[in-house]
mmCIF file of C-alpha atoms in Angstrom:
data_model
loop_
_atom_site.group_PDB
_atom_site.id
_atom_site.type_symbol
_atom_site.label_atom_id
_atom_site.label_comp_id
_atom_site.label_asym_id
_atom_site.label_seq_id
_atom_site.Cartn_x
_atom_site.Cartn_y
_atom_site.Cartn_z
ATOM 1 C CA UNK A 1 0.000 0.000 0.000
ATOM 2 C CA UNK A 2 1.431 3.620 -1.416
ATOM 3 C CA UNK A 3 0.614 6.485 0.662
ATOM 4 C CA UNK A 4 1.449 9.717 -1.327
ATOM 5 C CA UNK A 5 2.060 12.762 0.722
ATOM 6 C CA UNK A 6 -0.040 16.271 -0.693
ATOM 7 C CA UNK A 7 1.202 18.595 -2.878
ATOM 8 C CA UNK A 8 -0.236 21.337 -0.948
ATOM 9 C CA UNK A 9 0.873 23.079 2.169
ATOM 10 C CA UNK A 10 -0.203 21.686 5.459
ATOM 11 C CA UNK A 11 -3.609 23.418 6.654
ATOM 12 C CA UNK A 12 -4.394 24.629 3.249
ATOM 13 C CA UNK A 13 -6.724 21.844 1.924
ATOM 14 C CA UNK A 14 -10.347 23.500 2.345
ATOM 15 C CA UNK A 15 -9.281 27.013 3.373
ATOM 16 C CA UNK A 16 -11.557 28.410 1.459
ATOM 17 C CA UNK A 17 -14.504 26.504 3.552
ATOM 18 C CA UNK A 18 -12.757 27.492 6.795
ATOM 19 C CA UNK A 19 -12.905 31.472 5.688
ATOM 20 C CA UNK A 20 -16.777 30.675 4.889
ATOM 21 C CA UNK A 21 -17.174 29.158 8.087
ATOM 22 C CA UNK A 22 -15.158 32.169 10.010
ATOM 23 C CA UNK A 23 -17.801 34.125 7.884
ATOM 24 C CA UNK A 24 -20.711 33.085 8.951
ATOM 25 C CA UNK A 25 -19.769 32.369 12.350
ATOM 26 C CA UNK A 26 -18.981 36.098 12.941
ATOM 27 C CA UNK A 27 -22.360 37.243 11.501
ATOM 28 C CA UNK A 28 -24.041 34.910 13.584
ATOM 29 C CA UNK A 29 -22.035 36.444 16.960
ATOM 30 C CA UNK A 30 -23.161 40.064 15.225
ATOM 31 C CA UNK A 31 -26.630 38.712 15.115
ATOM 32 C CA UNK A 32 -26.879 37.450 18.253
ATOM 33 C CA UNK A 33 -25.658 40.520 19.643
ATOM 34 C CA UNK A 34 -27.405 42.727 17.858
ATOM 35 C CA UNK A 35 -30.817 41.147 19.471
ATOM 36 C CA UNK A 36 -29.554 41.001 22.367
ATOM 37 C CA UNK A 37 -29.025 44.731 22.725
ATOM 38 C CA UNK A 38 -32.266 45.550 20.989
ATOM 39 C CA UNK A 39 -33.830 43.371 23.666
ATOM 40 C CA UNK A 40 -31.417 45.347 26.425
ATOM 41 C CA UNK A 41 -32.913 48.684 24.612
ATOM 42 C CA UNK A 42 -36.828 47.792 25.049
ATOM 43 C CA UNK A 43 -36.360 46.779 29.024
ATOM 44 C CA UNK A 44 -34.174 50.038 29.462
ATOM 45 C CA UNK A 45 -36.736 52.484 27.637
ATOM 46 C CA UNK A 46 -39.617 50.395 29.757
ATOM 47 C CA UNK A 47 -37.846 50.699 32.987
ATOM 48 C CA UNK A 48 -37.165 54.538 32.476
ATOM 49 C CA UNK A 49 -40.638 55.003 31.654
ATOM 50 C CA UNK A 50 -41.793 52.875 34.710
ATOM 51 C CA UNK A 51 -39.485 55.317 36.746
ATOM 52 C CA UNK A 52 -40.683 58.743 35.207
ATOM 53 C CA UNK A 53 -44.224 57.300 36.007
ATOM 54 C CA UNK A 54 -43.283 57.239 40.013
ATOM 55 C CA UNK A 55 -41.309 60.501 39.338
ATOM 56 C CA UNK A 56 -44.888 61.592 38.796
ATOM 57 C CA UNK A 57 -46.028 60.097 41.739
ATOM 58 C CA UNK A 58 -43.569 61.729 43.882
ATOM 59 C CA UNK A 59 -44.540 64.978 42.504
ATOM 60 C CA UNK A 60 -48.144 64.796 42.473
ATOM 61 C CA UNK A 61 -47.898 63.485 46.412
ATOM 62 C CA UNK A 62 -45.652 66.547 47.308
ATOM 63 C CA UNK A 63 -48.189 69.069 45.519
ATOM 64 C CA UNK A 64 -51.410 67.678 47.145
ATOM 65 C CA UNK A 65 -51.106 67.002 50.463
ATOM 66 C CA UNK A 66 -49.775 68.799 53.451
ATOM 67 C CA UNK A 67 -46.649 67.083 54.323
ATOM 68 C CA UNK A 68 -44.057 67.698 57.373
ATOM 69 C CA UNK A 69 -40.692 68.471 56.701
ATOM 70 C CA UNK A 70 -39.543 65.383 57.398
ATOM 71 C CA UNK A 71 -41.830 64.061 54.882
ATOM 72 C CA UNK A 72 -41.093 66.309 52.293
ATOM 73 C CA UNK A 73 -37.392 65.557 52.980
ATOM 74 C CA UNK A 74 -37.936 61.698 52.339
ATOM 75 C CA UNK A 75 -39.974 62.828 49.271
ATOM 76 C CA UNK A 76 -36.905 65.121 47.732
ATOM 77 C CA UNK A 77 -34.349 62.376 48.034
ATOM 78 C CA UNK A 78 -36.851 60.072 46.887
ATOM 79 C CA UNK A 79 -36.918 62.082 43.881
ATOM 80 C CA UNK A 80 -33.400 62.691 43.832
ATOM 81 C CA UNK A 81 -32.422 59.367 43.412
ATOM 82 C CA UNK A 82 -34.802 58.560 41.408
ATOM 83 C CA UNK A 83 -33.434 61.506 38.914
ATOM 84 C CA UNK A 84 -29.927 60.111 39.576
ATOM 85 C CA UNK A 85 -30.883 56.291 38.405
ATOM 86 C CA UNK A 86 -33.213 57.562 35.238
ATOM 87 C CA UNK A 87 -29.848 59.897 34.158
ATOM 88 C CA UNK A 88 -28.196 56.759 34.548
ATOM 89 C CA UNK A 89 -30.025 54.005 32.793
ATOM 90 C CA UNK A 90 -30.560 56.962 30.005
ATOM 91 C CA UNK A 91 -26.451 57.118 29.432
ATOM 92 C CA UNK A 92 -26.526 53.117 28.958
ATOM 93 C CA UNK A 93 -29.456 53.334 26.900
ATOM 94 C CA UNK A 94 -27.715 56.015 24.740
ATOM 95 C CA UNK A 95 -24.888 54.216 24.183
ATOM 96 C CA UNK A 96 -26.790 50.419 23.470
ATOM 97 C CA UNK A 97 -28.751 52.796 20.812
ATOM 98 C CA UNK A 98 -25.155 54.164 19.636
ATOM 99 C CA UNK A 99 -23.800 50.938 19.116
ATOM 100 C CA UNK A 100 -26.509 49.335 17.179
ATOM 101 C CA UNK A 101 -26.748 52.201 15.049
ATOM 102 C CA UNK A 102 -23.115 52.345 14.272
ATOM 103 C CA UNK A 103 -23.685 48.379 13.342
ATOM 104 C CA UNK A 104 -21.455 47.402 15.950
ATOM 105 C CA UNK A 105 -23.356 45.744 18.071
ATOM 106 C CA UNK A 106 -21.403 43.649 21.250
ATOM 107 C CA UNK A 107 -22.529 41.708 24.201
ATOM 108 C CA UNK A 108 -22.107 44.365 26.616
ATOM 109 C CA UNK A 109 -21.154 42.977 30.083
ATOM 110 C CA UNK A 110 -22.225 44.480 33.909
ATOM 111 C CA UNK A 111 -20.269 43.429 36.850
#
């Protein structure tokens, strides 16, 4: 029995296939991560407006009753914070919006 070595370099046999493969692999990774940040968009645009709803709460209950001091303290940093996590979320929905815009779309990871 004759065993003939290849005429081609080592690795090269079906390159072409591999490229394809590469390919498609990477728009399947773009895909993927393109829905996932769409989905990330939609639960940051419904949180925000879940928060701007009790933003409206906060300021409706500060308008209508007669509150103490103390109470209306509570109610400000209530309010503040609430301001501070809406800014927030808004900056990482800006840039998820950015990035699928610009077709670069990446799993973007929170510790």
């Amino acid at each position: 029995m004759c065993i003939q070595s290849c005429k081609h370099p080592l690795g090269a046999a079906g390159h072409g296939r591999m490229k394809m493969r590469q390919s498609q692999a990477e728009t399947r990774r773009q895909n993927v991560a393109k829905r996932s940040m769409t989905k990330e968009a939609k639960q940051l645009a419904g949180l925000i407006a879940g928060l701007r709803k009790s933003l409206d709460g906060i300021h409706k209950e500060r308008t209508s009753t007669k509150l103490s001091g103390a109470e209306m303290g509570l109610l400000d940093e209530r309010r503040n914070n609430l301001l501070l996590t809406i800014a927030a979320l808004d900056d990482r929905l800006s840039a998820v919006q950015g990035l699928i815009d610009l077709g670069r779309p990446h799993i973007i990871r929170v510790h």
